[in-house]
Short mmCIF file of C-alpha atoms in Angstrom, two decimals:
data_model
loop_
_atom_site.label_atom_id
_atom_site.label_comp_id
_atom_site.label_asym_id
_atom_site.label_seq_id
_atom_site.Cartn_x
_atom_site.Cartn_y
_atom_site.Cartn_z
CA HIS A 1 0.00 0.00 0.00
CA ASN A 2 2.90 2.37 0.72
CA ALA A 3 3.77 2.54 -3.00
CA MET A 4 0.36 1.89 -4.53
CA ARG A 5 -1.21 4.91 -2.84
CA HIS A 6 1.07 7.08 -5.00
CA LEU A 7 0.14 5.34 -8.25
CA ALA A 8 -3.54 4.42 -8.40
CA ASP A 9 -7.04 4.98 -7.09
CA TYR A 10 -8.14 1.39 -7.73
CA ALA A 11 -6.57 -2.06 -8.04
CA LEU A 12 -8.07 -4.80 -10.21
CA VAL A 13 -7.28 -8.50 -9.86
CA TRP A 14 -8.27 -11.49 -11.97
CA ALA A 15 -9.32 -14.38 -9.79
CA GLY A 16 -10.89 -17.79 -10.22
CA GLY A 17 -7.99 -19.92 -11.50
CA ARG A 18 -6.87 -20.91 -15.01
CA GLY A 19 -4.42 -18.17 -15.86
CA ASP A 20 -5.58 -15.70 -13.23
CA ASP A 21 -3.24 -13.29 -11.47
CA MET A 22 -2.31 -15.92 -8.84
CA ALA A 23 -1.14 -18.30 -11.58
CA LYS A 24 1.07 -15.59 -13.10
CA SER A 25 2.35 -14.24 -9.80
CA PRO A 26 5.44 -16.49 -9.33
CA HIS A 27 6.73 -15.35 -12.73
CA LEU A 28 5.98 -11.72 -11.88
CA ALA A 29 7.79 -12.17 -8.56
CA ARG A 30 10.89 -13.39 -10.44
CA ILE A 31 10.73 -10.30 -12.66
CA GLY A 32 10.28 -8.16 -9.56
CA ASN A 33 13.29 -9.82 -7.97
CA SER A 34 15.40 -9.08 -11.06
CA VAL A 35 14.44 -5.39 -10.86
CA PHE A 36 14.49 -5.12 -7.06
CA PRO A 37 17.05 -7.78 -6.03
CA SER A 38 16.15 -7.55 -2.36
CA HIS A 39 12.55 -8.64 -3.08
CA CYS A 40 13.37 -12.35 -2.69
CA GLY A 41 17.14 -11.96 -2.46
CA ASP A 42 20.13 -13.38 -4.29
CA ASP A 43 19.74 -16.58 -2.26
CA ASP A 44 16.34 -17.16 -3.93
CA PRO A 45 16.62 -16.09 -7.61
CA LEU A 46 13.54 -18.14 -8.57
CA CYS A 47 11.62 -16.41 -5.79
CA HIS A 48 10.29 -19.57 -4.18
CA LYS A 49 9.50 -17.42 -1.14
CA PHE A 50 6.58 -16.04 -3.16
CA SER A 51 4.75 -19.25 -4.05
CA PHE A 52 2.77 -22.14 -2.60
CA TYR A 53 3.74 -25.26 -0.74
CA GLN A 54 2.65 -28.63 -2.05
CA GLY A 55 -0.95 -28.95 -1.00
CA GLY A 56 -1.75 -25.35 -1.92
CA GLU A 57 -0.86 -23.48 1.28
CA PRO A 58 0.80 -20.12 0.57
CA THR A 59 4.31 -19.36 1.74
CA PRO A 60 4.44 -16.58 4.36
CA MET A 61 5.51 -14.01 1.75
CA MET A 62 2.63 -15.01 -0.55
CA ALA A 63 0.10 -15.02 2.32
CA GLU A 64 1.07 -11.44 3.23
CA SER A 65 0.89 -10.12 -0.34
CA PHE A 66 -1.77 -7.76 -1.63
CA LEU A 67 -2.42 -10.10 -4.55
CA TYR A 68 -3.12 -13.20 -2.44
CA LYS A 69 -5.32 -11.25 -0.06
CA ALA A 70 -7.22 -9.47 -2.87
CA VAL A 71 -7.93 -12.68 -4.80
CA ASN A 72 -8.99 -14.54 -1.64
CA HIS A 73 -10.56 -11.62 0.29
CA GLY A 74 -13.62 -12.97 2.06
CA VAL A 75 -13.40 -16.21 0.06
CA LYS A 76 -10.92 -18.17 2.17
CA ASN A 77 -11.37 -18.26 5.92
CA GLY A 78 -9.25 -15.64 7.64
CA VAL A 79 -8.08 -13.93 4.42
CA HIS A 80 -9.00 -10.26 4.28
CA LEU A 81 -7.48 -7.01 3.12
CA ASN A 82 -7.01 -4.36 5.77
CA PRO A 83 -10.00 -1.98 5.47
CA LYS A 84 -7.72 0.87 6.51
CA PHE A 85 -5.96 0.49 3.12
CA TRP A 86 -8.48 -1.17 0.77
CA ARG A 87 -12.23 -1.25 0.13
CA GLU A 88 -13.86 -3.81 -2.13
CA VAL A 89 -15.97 -1.92 -4.67
CA HIS A 90 -16.82 -4.59 -7.24
CA THR A 91 -16.70 -8.35 -7.65
CA THR A 92 -18.25 -10.04 -10.67
CA LYS A 93 -21.00 -12.64 -10.22
CA TYR A 94 -18.60 -15.60 -10.20
CA GLY A 95 -15.71 -13.74 -8.57
CA LEU A 96 -13.45 -13.79 -11.62
CA LEU A 97 -12.71 -10.06 -11.45
CA ARG A 98 -12.37 -8.00 -8.30
CA VAL A 99 -11.82 -4.26 -7.89
CA PHE A 100 -10.58 -2.58 -4.72
CA LYS A 101 -10.43 1.12 -3.95
CA VAL A 102 -7.07 2.28 -2.64
CA MET A 103 -7.69 4.20 0.57
CA ASN A 104 -5.67 7.23 1.62
CA VAL A 105 -4.45 7.98 -1.91
CA SER A 106 -1.71 10.60 -1.90
CA GLN A 107 -3.30 13.75 -3.27
CA GLU A 108 0.16 15.29 -3.66
CA SER A 109 1.31 12.43 -5.91
CA LYS A 110 -2.01 12.46 -7.77
CA ALA A 111 -1.60 16.18 -8.53
CA TRP A 112 2.03 15.62 -9.58
CA ASN A 113 0.97 12.81 -11.95
CA ALA A 114 -1.77 14.98 -13.47
CA ASP A 115 0.54 17.95 -14.14
CA PRO A 116 1.47 18.01 -17.86
CA ALA A 117 4.85 19.53 -16.92
CA ASN A 118 5.80 16.14 -15.44
CA ARG A 119 5.21 14.19 -18.64
CA VAL A 120 8.04 13.23 -20.98
CA CYS A 121 6.46 13.13 -24.44
CA ASP A 122 8.02 12.41 -27.82
CA ALA A 123 6.67 15.76 -29.10
CA PRO A 124 4.73 18.65 -27.53
CA GLY A 125 1.06 17.71 -27.16
CA SER A 126 1.74 14.12 -28.22
CA TRP A 127 -0.32 11.21 -26.98
CA TYR A 128 2.85 9.14 -26.48
CA CYS A 129 4.35 10.06 -23.14
CA VAL A 130 6.76 7.93 -21.14
CA GLY A 131 5.62 7.52 -17.56
CA GLN A 132 7.43 8.96 -14.60
CA TYR A 133 7.03 8.27 -10.92
CA PRO A 134 6.06 10.93 -8.39
CA PRO A 135 8.78 12.25 -6.08
CA ALA A 136 7.40 10.28 -3.12
CA LEU A 137 8.60 7.09 -4.85
CA HIS A 138 12.07 8.29 -5.89
CA LYS A 139 13.80 6.50 -2.99
CA LEU A 140 12.14 3.20 -3.99
CA ILE A 141 12.77 3.67 -7.72
CA ALA A 142 16.45 4.50 -7.06
CA MET A 143 16.90 0.94 -5.71
CA ARG A 144 15.84 -0.74 -8.97
CA LYS A 145 18.00 -2.35 -11.61
CA ASN A 146 16.74 -2.14 -15.16
CA PHE A 147 14.96 -5.34 -16.18
CA LYS A 148 16.73 -7.44 -18.80
CA GLN A 149 15.29 -10.31 -20.79
CA LEU A 150 17.23 -13.56 -20.87
CA GLU A 151 17.99 -12.72 -24.50
CA ASP A 152 20.20 -9.92 -23.14
CA PHE A 153 22.82 -12.46 -21.95
CA ASN A 154 25.38 -11.17 -24.43
CA LYS A 155 25.14 -7.54 -23.37
CA GLY A 156 27.96 -6.46 -21.15
CA GLY A 157 28.53 -3.56 -18.86
CA SER A 158 26.35 -4.38 -15.87
CA GLU A 159 26.32 -6.83 -13.02
CA LYS A 160 24.17 -9.88 -13.68
CA SER A 161 21.26 -10.70 -11.45
CA ALA A 162 21.26 -13.89 -9.38
CA TYR A 163 18.50 -15.18 -11.68
CA THR A 164 20.58 -14.59 -14.82
CA LYS A 165 23.58 -16.31 -13.20
CA LEU A 166 21.40 -19.29 -12.26
CA ILE A 167 19.95 -19.62 -15.77
CA GLU A 168 23.40 -19.32 -17.36
CA LYS A 169 24.69 -22.04 -15.03
CA GLU A 170 21.74 -24.35 -15.74
CA THR A 171 21.89 -23.85 -19.50
CA GLY A 172 25.68 -23.67 -19.84
CA ARG A 173 25.35 -20.20 -21.40
CA SER A 174 27.47 -17.21 -20.60
CA SER A 175 28.10 -13.85 -22.15
CA GLU A 176 30.42 -13.45 -25.12
CA GLY A 177 32.69 -11.33 -22.95
CA SER A 178 33.08 -14.18 -20.47
CA ARG A 179 33.84 -16.64 -23.28
CA ARG A 180 36.50 -14.32 -24.70
CA LYS A 181 38.08 -13.86 -21.28
CA ARG A 182 38.28 -17.64 -20.77
CA LYS A 183 39.83 -18.10 -24.23
CA LYS A 184 42.29 -15.28 -23.56
CA ASP A 185 43.20 -16.82 -20.18
CA LYS A 186 43.80 -20.16 -21.93
CA GLY A 187 45.98 -18.46 -24.57
CA GLU A 188 43.51 -19.24 -27.38
CA LEU A 189 43.24 -15.57 -28.44
#
């Protein structure tokens, strides 16, 4: 809620299984961990901390997440969002889509987001404007590393995430720069 209150008035979740937000969440957690390495930590690059145990019980990190609580709010015994931060405003007939109002939205951040002076557009008056985050989130955003697809293995110049290192180890892949260094060290170049 600390970050979301600076970004949105409402949060929507897909629920009900079969490709819903819960099914996608472990993958999204891995992406989150590659951008914010402290999310699950270097010791857990696959972000198993944000998943389910065999039998379907959530891990502690999953059980505390907004997503788990929003999907299961009032559906599973004992699972509820804190009404201080969230209010359920719509759930479809079969519970496949749920919408929650974000309480205590930052009016300062909302005004900053609405100010055209804070938009970075490709041309004056353009519809294409790259998003920016309000100042209240600068400390959080400063901690991020830019996300890189696995296809970016051969790009140099930045430290690899724990996830990238794990995938390279499992697949036997490494960057071209690493291969050249090994060849140079062996006297092959």
